[in-house]
CSV table of C-alpha atoms in Angstrom, one decimal:
chain,number,residue,atom,x,y,z
Y,63,MET,CA,-15.6,25.5,12.2
Y,64,ASN,CA,-18.7,24.3,10.4
Y,65,GLY,CA,-18.8,21.1,8.5
Y,66,PRO,CA,-19.0,22.7,5.0
Y,67,ASP,CA,-15.9,24.8,5.8
Y,68,LEU,CA,-13.6,21.8,6.5
Y,69,THR,CA,-11.0,20.9,4.0
Y,70,PRO,CA,-10.8,17.3,2.7
Y,71,ALA,CA,-7.8,16.6,5.0
Y,72,GLU,CA,-9.7,18.0,8.0
Y,73,ARG,CA,-12.7,16.0,7.2
Y,74,ALA,CA,-10.6,12.8,6.7
Y,75,THR,CA,-8.8,13.2,10.0
Y,76,ALA,CA,-11.9,13.9,12.0
Y,77,GLN,CA,-13.6,10.7,10.6
Y,78,LEU,CA,-10.5,8.5,10.7
Y,79,ARG,CA,-9.6,9.3,14.3
Y,80,GLY,CA,-12.9,7.8,15.4
Y,81,LEU,CA,-12.4,4.7,13.2
Y,82,TYR,CA,-8.9,4.0,14.5
Y,83,GLU,CA,-9.9,4.5,18.1
Y,84,ARG,CA,-12.8,2.0,17.7
Y,85,PHE,CA,-10.1,-0.6,16.8
Y,86,GLY,CA,-8.1,0.2,19.9
Y,87,TYR,CA,-5.5,2.6,18.5
Y,88,SER,CA,-4.3,5.4,20.8
Y,89,LYS,CA,-3.1,8.9,19.6
Y,90,TYR,CA,0.7,9.0,19.6
Y,91,GLN,CA,2.4,12.4,20.1
Y,92,LEU,CA,5.9,12.7,18.7
Y,93,GLY,CA,8.6,15.3,19.5
Y,94,GLN,CA,9.5,17.5,16.5
Y,95,PHE,CA,13.2,16.5,16.8
Y,96,GLU,CA,15.1,13.2,16.8
Y,97,GLU,CA,18.7,12.2,17.1
Y,98,TYR,CA,20.3,12.6,13.7
Y,99,SER,CA,22.3,9.3,14.1
Y,100,LEU,CA,19.0,7.3,14.1
Y,101,TYR,CA,18.1,8.5,10.6
Y,102,LEU,CA,21.6,8.2,9.3
Y,103,LYS,CA,21.7,4.6,10.4
Y,104,PHE,CA,18.5,3.8,8.7
Y,105,LYS,CA,18.7,6.0,5.7
Y,106,ARG,CA,17.7,3.3,3.2
Y,107,PHE,CA,14.5,2.8,5.1
Y,108,LEU,CA,13.8,6.5,4.5
Y,109,ASN,CA,14.5,6.0,0.8
Y,110,GLY,CA,17.5,8.4,0.8
Y,111,GLY,CA,17.3,12.1,0.5
Y,112,ARG,CA,18.8,14.8,2.7
Y,113,ILE,CA,18.0,15.2,6.4
Y,114,LEU,CA,17.6,18.7,7.9
Y,115,SER,CA,19.9,18.7,10.9
Y,116,PHE,CA,21.1,21.1,13.4
Y,117,THR,CA,23.4,21.2,16.5
Y,118,ASP,CA,21.4,21.6,19.8
Y,119,LEU,CA,22.4,23.9,22.6
Y,120,ASP,CA,23.9,20.9,24.4
Y,121,GLY,CA,26.0,19.9,21.5
Y,122,ARG,CA,23.8,17.0,20.3
Y,123,LEU,CA,23.2,16.7,16.5
Y,124,LEU,CA,19.4,16.7,16.0
Y,125,ALA,CA,17.2,16.4,12.9
Y,126,LEU,CA,13.6,17.5,12.0
Y,127,LYS,CA,12.0,14.1,11.7
Y,128,PRO,CA,11.7,12.9,8.1
Y,129,ASP,CA,9.7,9.8,9.2
Y,130,VAL,CA,7.2,8.8,11.9
Y,131,THR,CA,7.3,5.0,11.7
Y,132,LEU,CA,11.0,4.8,12.6
Y,133,SER,CA,10.6,6.9,15.8
Y,134,ILE,CA,7.5,4.8,16.8
Y,135,ALA,CA,9.4,1.6,16.2
Y,136,LYS,CA,12.5,2.7,18.1
Y,137,ASN,CA,10.5,3.8,21.1
Y,138,ALA,CA,8.1,0.8,21.3
Y,139,ARG,CA,8.6,-1.2,24.5
Y,140,LEU,CA,6.3,-4.2,23.8
Y,141,THR,CA,6.7,-5.3,27.4
Y,142,ASP,CA,3.0,-5.8,28.1
Y,143,GLY,CA,1.3,-6.8,24.9
Y,144,ALA,CA,1.0,-5.1,21.5
Y,145,GLU,CA,1.2,-1.4,20.8
Y,146,LYS,CA,-1.5,0.1,18.5
Y,147,VAL,CA,-1.1,3.8,17.8
Y,148,TYR,CA,-2.2,6.3,15.2
Y,149,TYR,CA,-0.7,9.8,14.6
Y,150,ILE,CA,-1.2,13.1,12.8
Y,151,GLU,CA,2.2,14.6,12.3
Y,152,ASN,CA,4.4,16.7,10.0
Y,153,VAL,CA,7.5,15.3,8.6
Y,154,TYR,CA,10.4,17.1,6.7
Y,155,ARG,CA,11.8,15.7,3.5
Y,156,GLU,CA,13.9,16.7,0.5
Y,157,SER,CA,11.7,17.4,-2.7
Y,158,LYS,CA,14.1,16.1,-5.4
Y,159,SER,CA,12.0,17.8,-8.1
Y,160,ALA,CA,12.2,21.2,-6.4
Y,161,GLY,CA,15.6,20.8,-4.8
Y,162,THR,CA,14.2,22.1,-1.4
Y,163,MET,CA,13.0,20.7,1.9
Y,164,GLN,CA,9.3,20.4,2.2
Y,165,GLU,CA,6.9,19.9,5.1
Y,166,ILE,CA,4.5,17.0,4.7
Y,167,SER,CA,1.4,16.3,6.7
Y,168,GLN,CA,0.7,12.6,7.4
Y,169,MET,CA,-1.9,10.6,9.3
Y,170,GLY,CA,-1.2,6.9,9.9
Y,171,LEU,CA,-1.3,4.0,12.2
Y,172,GLU,CA,1.2,1.3,13.4
Y,173,TYR,CA,0.3,-2.2,15.0
Y,174,LEU,CA,3.5,-3.5,16.7
Y,175,GLY,CA,3.9,-6.8,18.5
Y,176,GLY,CA,0.5,-8.3,17.7
Y,177,PRO,CA,-0.4,-11.8,16.2
Y,178,ALA,CA,1.1,-11.5,12.7
Y,179,GLY,CA,-1.8,-12.9,10.6
Y,180,TYR,CA,-4.5,-10.9,12.5
Y,181,ALA,CA,-2.3,-7.7,12.5
Y,182,GLN,CA,-1.8,-7.8,8.7
Y,183,ALA,CA,-5.5,-8.4,8.0
Y,184,GLU,CA,-6.7,-5.7,10.4
Y,185,VAL,CA,-4.2,-3.0,9.0
Y,186,LEU,CA,-5.2,-3.9,5.4
Y,187,SER,CA,-8.8,-3.6,6.2
Y,188,LEU,CA,-8.3,-0.2,7.8
Y,189,ALA,CA,-6.3,0.9,4.8
Y,190,GLU,CA,-9.2,0.2,2.5
Y,191,ARG,CA,-11.7,1.9,5.0
Y,192,THR,CA,-9.3,4.9,5.1
Y,193,LEU,CA,-9.5,5.4,1.4
Y,194,ALA,CA,-13.2,4.8,1.4
Y,195,ALA,CA,-13.6,7.5,4.0
Y,196,ILE,CA,-12.1,10.1,1.6
Y,197,GLY,CA,-14.0,9.1,-1.6
Y,198,PRO,CA,-15.9,6.3,-3.3
Y,199,GLU,CA,-13.4,6.1,-6.2
Y,200,TYR,CA,-10.1,4.5,-5.0
Y,201,VAL,CA,-7.8,1.7,-5.7
Y,202,LEU,CA,-5.9,-0.3,-3.0
Y,203,SER,CA,-3.0,-2.3,-4.4
Y,204,VAL,CA,-1.1,-5.0,-2.5
Y,205,SER,CA,1.9,-7.2,-2.9
Y,206,HIS,CA,4.2,-9.5,-0.8
Y,207,MET,CA,7.9,-9.0,-0.4
Y,208,GLY,CA,8.4,-12.7,0.3
Y,209,PHE,CA,7.4,-13.5,-3.4
Y,210,LEU,CA,10.2,-11.3,-4.7
Y,211,THR,CA,12.8,-12.5,-2.1
Y,212,GLY,CA,11.9,-16.1,-2.9
Y,213,LEU,CA,12.5,-15.4,-6.6
Y,214,PHE,CA,15.8,-13.8,-5.9
Y,215,GLU,CA,17.0,-16.7,-3.8
Y,216,ALA,CA,16.0,-19.2,-6.5
Y,217,LEU,CA,18.0,-17.1,-9.0
Y,218,GLY,CA,21.0,-16.6,-6.7
Y,219,LEU,CA,20.9,-12.8,-6.8
Y,220,GLU,CA,23.1,-11.1,-4.1
Y,221,ASP,CA,21.8,-8.1,-2.1
Y,222,ALA,CA,23.3,-5.3,-4.2
Y,223,LEU,CA,22.2,-6.7,-7.5
Y,224,ALA,CA,18.8,-7.7,-6.0
Y,225,ARG,CA,18.3,-4.1,-5.0
Y,226,ARG,CA,19.0,-2.9,-8.5
Y,227,VAL,CA,16.5,-5.3,-9.9
Y,228,THR,CA,13.9,-4.3,-7.2
Y,229,ASP,CA,14.3,-0.7,-8.2
Y,230,ALA,CA,13.8,-1.5,-11.9
Y,231,ILE,CA,10.7,-3.6,-11.1
Y,232,SER,CA,9.2,-0.8,-9.0
Y,233,MET,CA,9.7,1.6,-12.0
Y,234,LYS,CA,8.0,-1.0,-14.3
Y,235,SER,CA,11.1,-0.9,-16.4
Y,236,ALA,CA,11.4,-4.3,-18.2
Y,237,HIS,CA,14.7,-3.0,-19.9
Y,238,GLY,CA,16.2,-2.0,-16.6
Y,239,VAL,CA,15.2,-5.4,-15.0
Y,240,THR,CA,16.8,-7.3,-17.9
Y,241,GLU,CA,20.0,-5.2,-17.8
Y,242,ALA,CA,20.5,-5.6,-14.1
Y,243,ALA,CA,19.7,-9.4,-14.2
Y,244,ARG,CA,22.1,-9.9,-17.1
Y,245,GLU,CA,24.8,-8.2,-15.2
Y,246,ALA,CA,24.2,-10.7,-12.2
Y,247,GLY,CA,24.5,-13.6,-14.7
Y,248,VAL,CA,20.9,-14.6,-14.6
Y,249,GLY,CA,20.0,-17.2,-17.2
Y,250,ARG,CA,17.3,-17.1,-19.9
Y,251,VAL,CA,14.6,-18.6,-17.7
Y,252,GLY,CA,15.2,-16.2,-14.9
Y,253,LEU,CA,15.3,-13.3,-17.4
Y,254,ASP,CA,11.9,-14.4,-18.7
Y,255,LEU,CA,10.5,-14.7,-15.1
Y,256,LEU,CA,11.7,-11.2,-14.2
Y,257,GLY,CA,10.3,-9.8,-17.3
Y,258,GLU,CA,6.9,-11.2,-16.6
Y,259,LEU,CA,7.0,-9.7,-13.1
Y,260,THR,CA,7.0,-6.2,-14.5
Y,261,GLY,CA,3.6,-6.9,-15.9
Y,262,LEU,CA,2.2,-9.0,-13.1
Y,263,ALA,CA,-0.7,-6.8,-12.0
Y,264,GLY,CA,-4.4,-6.9,-12.1
Y,265,GLY,CA,-7.5,-8.3,-10.3
Y,266,PHE,CA,-6.5,-10.2,-7.2
Y,267,ALA,CA,-7.8,-13.7,-8.0
Y,268,ASP,CA,-6.6,-13.8,-11.6
Y,269,THR,CA,-3.2,-12.4,-10.8
Y,270,VAL,CA,-2.6,-14.8,-7.9
Y,271,LYS,CA,-3.2,-17.7,-10.4
Y,272,ARG,CA,-0.7,-16.2,-12.8
Y,273,ALA,CA,1.8,-15.6,-10.1
Y,274,ARG,CA,1.5,-19.3,-8.9
Y,275,ARG,CA,2.7,-20.5,-12.3
Y,276,LEU,CA,6.0,-18.5,-11.7
Y,277,CYS,CA,6.8,-20.0,-8.3
Y,278,LEU,CA,10.3,-21.7,-8.2
Y,279,ASN,CA,10.4,-22.5,-4.4
Y,280,VAL,CA,8.6,-22.8,-1.2
Y,281,GLY,CA,9.2,-19.1,-0.3
Y,282,MET,CA,7.3,-17.9,-3.2
Y,283,THR,CA,4.5,-20.2,-2.7
Y,284,GLN,CA,4.2,-19.4,1.0
Y,285,ALA,CA,4.2,-15.7,0.2
Y,286,LEU,CA,1.2,-16.1,-2.0
Y,287,ASP,CA,-0.5,-18.3,0.5
Y,288,GLN,CA,-0.1,-15.7,3.1
Y,289,LEU,CA,-1.2,-12.9,0.9
Y,290,GLU,CA,-4.4,-14.8,-0.1
Y,291,GLU,CA,-5.1,-15.6,3.6
Y,292,THR,CA,-4.7,-11.9,4.6
Y,293,VAL,CA,-6.9,-10.6,1.8
Y,294,ARG,CA,-9.5,-13.2,2.4
Y,295,ALA,CA,-9.5,-12.5,6.1
Y,296,ALA,CA,-10.0,-8.8,5.4
Y,297,ASP,CA,-12.9,-9.7,3.0
Y,298,LEU,CA,-11.2,-7.8,0.2
Y,299,GLU,CA,-10.8,-10.4,-2.6
Y,300,ASP,CA,-12.9,-8.0,-4.8
Y,301,GLY,CA,-11.6,-4.9,-3.2
Y,302,VAL,CA,-8.0,-4.8,-3.9
Y,303,ARG,CA,-5.6,-5.0,-6.8
Y,304,LEU,CA,-2.5,-7.3,-6.8
Y,305,ASP,CA,0.5,-5.5,-8.2
Y,306,PHE,CA,4.0,-7.2,-8.0
Y,307,THR,CA,5.7,-4.0,-9.2
Y,308,LEU,CA,4.8,-2.6,-5.7
Y,309,GLN,CA,8.0,-3.0,-3.8
Y,310,GLY,CA,9.7,-2.0,-0.5
Y,311,ASP,CA,13.3,-2.1,0.7
Y,312,LEU,CA,14.4,-5.8,1.0
Y,313,GLU,CA,16.3,-5.1,4.2
Y,314,TYR,CA,13.3,-3.9,6.1
Y,315,TYR,CA,10.0,-5.1,4.5
Y,316,ASP,CA,9.3,-8.8,4.6
Y,317,GLY,CA,5.4,-9.2,4.3
Y,318,ILE,CA,2.5,-7.6,2.9
Y,319,ILE,CA,2.9,-4.1,1.3
Y,320,MET,CA,0.2,-1.7,0.1
Y,321,ALA,CA,-0.4,1.5,-1.7
Y,322,GLY,CA,-3.7,3.4,-2.0
Y,323,TYR,CA,-4.8,5.7,-4.9
Y,324,LEU,CA,-7.7,8.2,-5.2
Y,325,ALA,CA,-9.4,9.1,-8.4
Y,326,GLY,CA,-8.1,12.4,-9.8
Y,327,LEU,CA,-4.7,12.2,-8.0
Y,328,PRO,CA,-1.6,11.0,-10.0
Y,329,ARG,CA,0.3,9.1,-7.3
Y,330,ALA,CA,-0.4,7.1,-4.2
Y,331,VAL,CA,-1.8,8.9,-1.3
Y,332,LEU,CA,-1.4,5.9,1.1
Y,333,SER,CA,1.5,3.5,1.5
Y,334,GLY,CA,2.6,0.9,4.1
Y,335,GLY,CA,3.4,-2.6,4.8
Y,336,ARG,CA,4.9,-5.1,7.2
Y,337,TYR,CA,8.4,-4.2,8.5
Y,338,ASP,CA,9.6,-6.9,10.8
Y,339,GLY,CA,13.2,-6.5,9.3
Y,340,LEU,CA,13.3,-3.0,10.7
Y,341,MET,CA,12.2,-4.2,14.1
Y,342,LYS,CA,15.0,-6.8,14.2
Y,343,LYS,CA,17.6,-4.2,13.4
Y,344,LEU,CA,16.2,-2.2,16.4
Y,345,GLY,CA,16.7,-5.2,18.6
Y,346,LYS,CA,13.0,-6.2,18.7
Y,347,ASP,CA,11.7,-9.6,17.6
Y,348,ALA,CA,8.1,-8.6,16.7
Y,349,CYS,CA,5.6,-8.3,13.9
Y,350,ALA,CA,5.1,-4.7,12.9
Y,351,VAL,CA,2.7,-3.4,10.2
Y,352,GLY,CA,1.2,0.1,9.4
Y,353,PHE,CA,0.6,2.7,6.8
Y,354,ALA,CA,0.6,6.5,6.3
Y,355,LEU,CA,-1.9,8.7,4.5
Y,356,TYR,CA,-0.4,11.8,2.9
Y,357,LEU,CA,-2.8,14.6,3.8
Y,358,ASP,CA,-1.3,17.3,1.7
Y,359,ASP,CA,-2.2,15.3,-1.4
Y,360,LEU,CA,-5.9,15.6,-0.5
Y,361,LYS,CA,-5.6,19.3,-1.3
Y,362,ARG,CA,-5.2,18.2,-4.9
Y,363,LEU,CA,-8.5,16.4,-5.2
Y,364,PRO,CA,-10.6,17.5,-8.1
Y,365,ARG,CA,-12.5,20.7,-7.2
Y,366,ASP,CA,-15.9,19.1,-7.8
Y,367,ARG,CA,-15.3,16.6,-5.1
Y,368,ALA,CA,-13.5,18.9,-2.6
Y,369,ASP,CA,-16.1,21.5,-2.9
Y,370,LEU,CA,-19.2,19.2,-2.2
Y,371,ASP,CA,-21.0,19.8,1.0
Y,372,ALA,CA,-21.8,16.0,1.0
Y,373,ASP,CA,-21.5,13.2,-1.5
Y,374,THR,CA,-25.2,12.1,-1.1
Y,375,LEU,CA,-28.3,14.1,-0.2
Y,376,VAL,CA,-31.1,11.8,1.0
Y,377,LEU,CA,-34.6,13.4,0.7
Y,378,ALA,CA,-36.9,11.8,3.2
Y,379,GLU,CA,-39.9,12.4,5.4
Y,380,ASP,CA,-39.7,11.6,9.1
Y,381,ASP,CA,-42.1,8.6,9.2
Y,382,ASP,CA,-39.5,5.7,9.1
Y,383,VAL,CA,-36.6,6.8,11.2
Y,384,ALA,CA,-35.1,3.3,11.8
Y,385,GLY,CA,-35.1,2.4,8.1
Y,386,LEU,CA,-33.8,5.7,7.0
Y,387,LEU,CA,-30.9,5.7,9.6
Y,388,ALA,CA,-30.0,2.1,8.5
Y,389,CYS,CA,-29.7,3.3,4.8
Y,390,VAL,CA,-27.6,6.3,5.9
Y,391,ARG,CA,-25.3,4.1,8.0
Y,392,ALA,CA,-24.8,1.8,5.0
Y,393,LEU,CA,-23.7,4.7,2.8
Y,394,THR,CA,-21.3,6.1,5.5
Y,395,GLU,CA,-19.7,2.6,5.9
Y,396,GLN,CA,-18.9,2.9,2.1
Y,397,GLY,CA,-17.0,6.1,2.8
Y,398,GLU,CA,-19.7,8.6,1.7
Y,399,ARG,CA,-20.6,11.8,3.3
Y,400,VAL,CA,-24.3,11.9,3.7
Y,401,ARG,CA,-26.9,14.6,4.6
Y,402,VAL,CA,-30.6,14.1,5.1
Y,403,GLU,CA,-33.2,16.8,4.2
Y,404,ARG,CA,-36.8,17.0,3.4
Y,405,THR,CA,-36.2,19.2,0.4
Y,406,LYS,CA,-32.9,20.1,-1.4
Y,407,PRO,CA,-31.1,23.0,0.0
Y,408,GLU,CA,-30.4,25.5,-2.7
Y,409,HIS,CA,-27.1,26.9,-1.2
Y,410,LEU,CA,-25.4,23.4,-0.8
Y,411,ARG,CA,-23.7,21.2,-3.3
Y,412,PHE,CA,-24.1,17.3,-3.5
Y,413,GLY,CA,-22.6,14.6,-5.7
Y,414,ARG,CA,-26.0,13.0,-6.1
Y,415,VAL,CA,-29.5,13.2,-4.7
Y,416,VAL,CA,-31.6,10.2,-3.8
Y,417,ARG,CA,-35.0,9.8,-2.1
Y,418,TYR,CA,-35.7,7.4,0.7
Y,419,CYS,CA,-39.0,5.4,0.1
Y,420,GLU,CA,-40.2,2.2,1.7
Y,421,GLY,CA,-36.8,1.0,2.9
Y,422,ARG,CA,-34.8,1.8,-0.2
Y,423,LEU,CA,-33.0,4.7,-1.9
Y,424,ASP,CA,-34.0,5.8,-5.5
Y,425,GLU,CA,-32.1,8.2,-7.7
Y,426,CYS,CA,-33.9,11.5,-8.2
């Protein structure tokens, strides 16, 4: 299949496989089925929904896998160092809007058992580079579960009520947050803090400053410290958005969480985070962090982007190969698809056309 004939998902997987392997991730191949009991036990981790199950010929109750991370975490041995894997798999989940089961294509990676600080920074960096590989217009949002759990501890919220508040926060429902908190007996100061949390989002540096003014205990402060350290280590202070309405399940997620968005698509195409809590429930005391990219959503990219043969056409003569190649590499590292020609091909489509001259690129 020629390059121009590849779908956005095919182009992304081809490019990202190389990126992940350069960082030491190995391809992980899962079976199509898993024991139904595993998914039943960790249904909250799967965000509910029905699971497609059947009885095997030997009498075992099996399920078409609704999740990849859970299977990888369950099978991780971690007896000889960390495990770093990536996958390209289909999962099967209930579509609540359509009332049917749907097959969903995913690509993702998991870093299990590594140094916690480094693992978080590397995975965050790769999440950003994953979005950049698909298109130049994207947003990567981050948060930290420790900030929310610290706040709940300070307010004395028990698990069930904390989950209700978390759900309301994730829906950006100030009314829902207030109602759930009032039922839990939260006082006026706590209600005001939770209300502010639903609007606590924006540029990373400014939002961290706003969040620090809300800290009530060491747990909240440490969560912000760790988040700042991770983002700074990944060199993404100007490349991520901090959004405290971004939440995961309190029982499983306990560190950084992230969501990625592409221009032209209405919902997140990438999601992930640190899930040491899940590992502990599986009997493994280890750091674990990863993310998934939803490949099917790439089919919904605006047609003008999906139909381009390359994002940038570079017009150049063959007299400064080293300089030209350096410029092309810089563009590809920003996630652009680049083609070099002497003249513009009439039968191909490009997002922009630039000319290389004396070490720089000028718009045509």
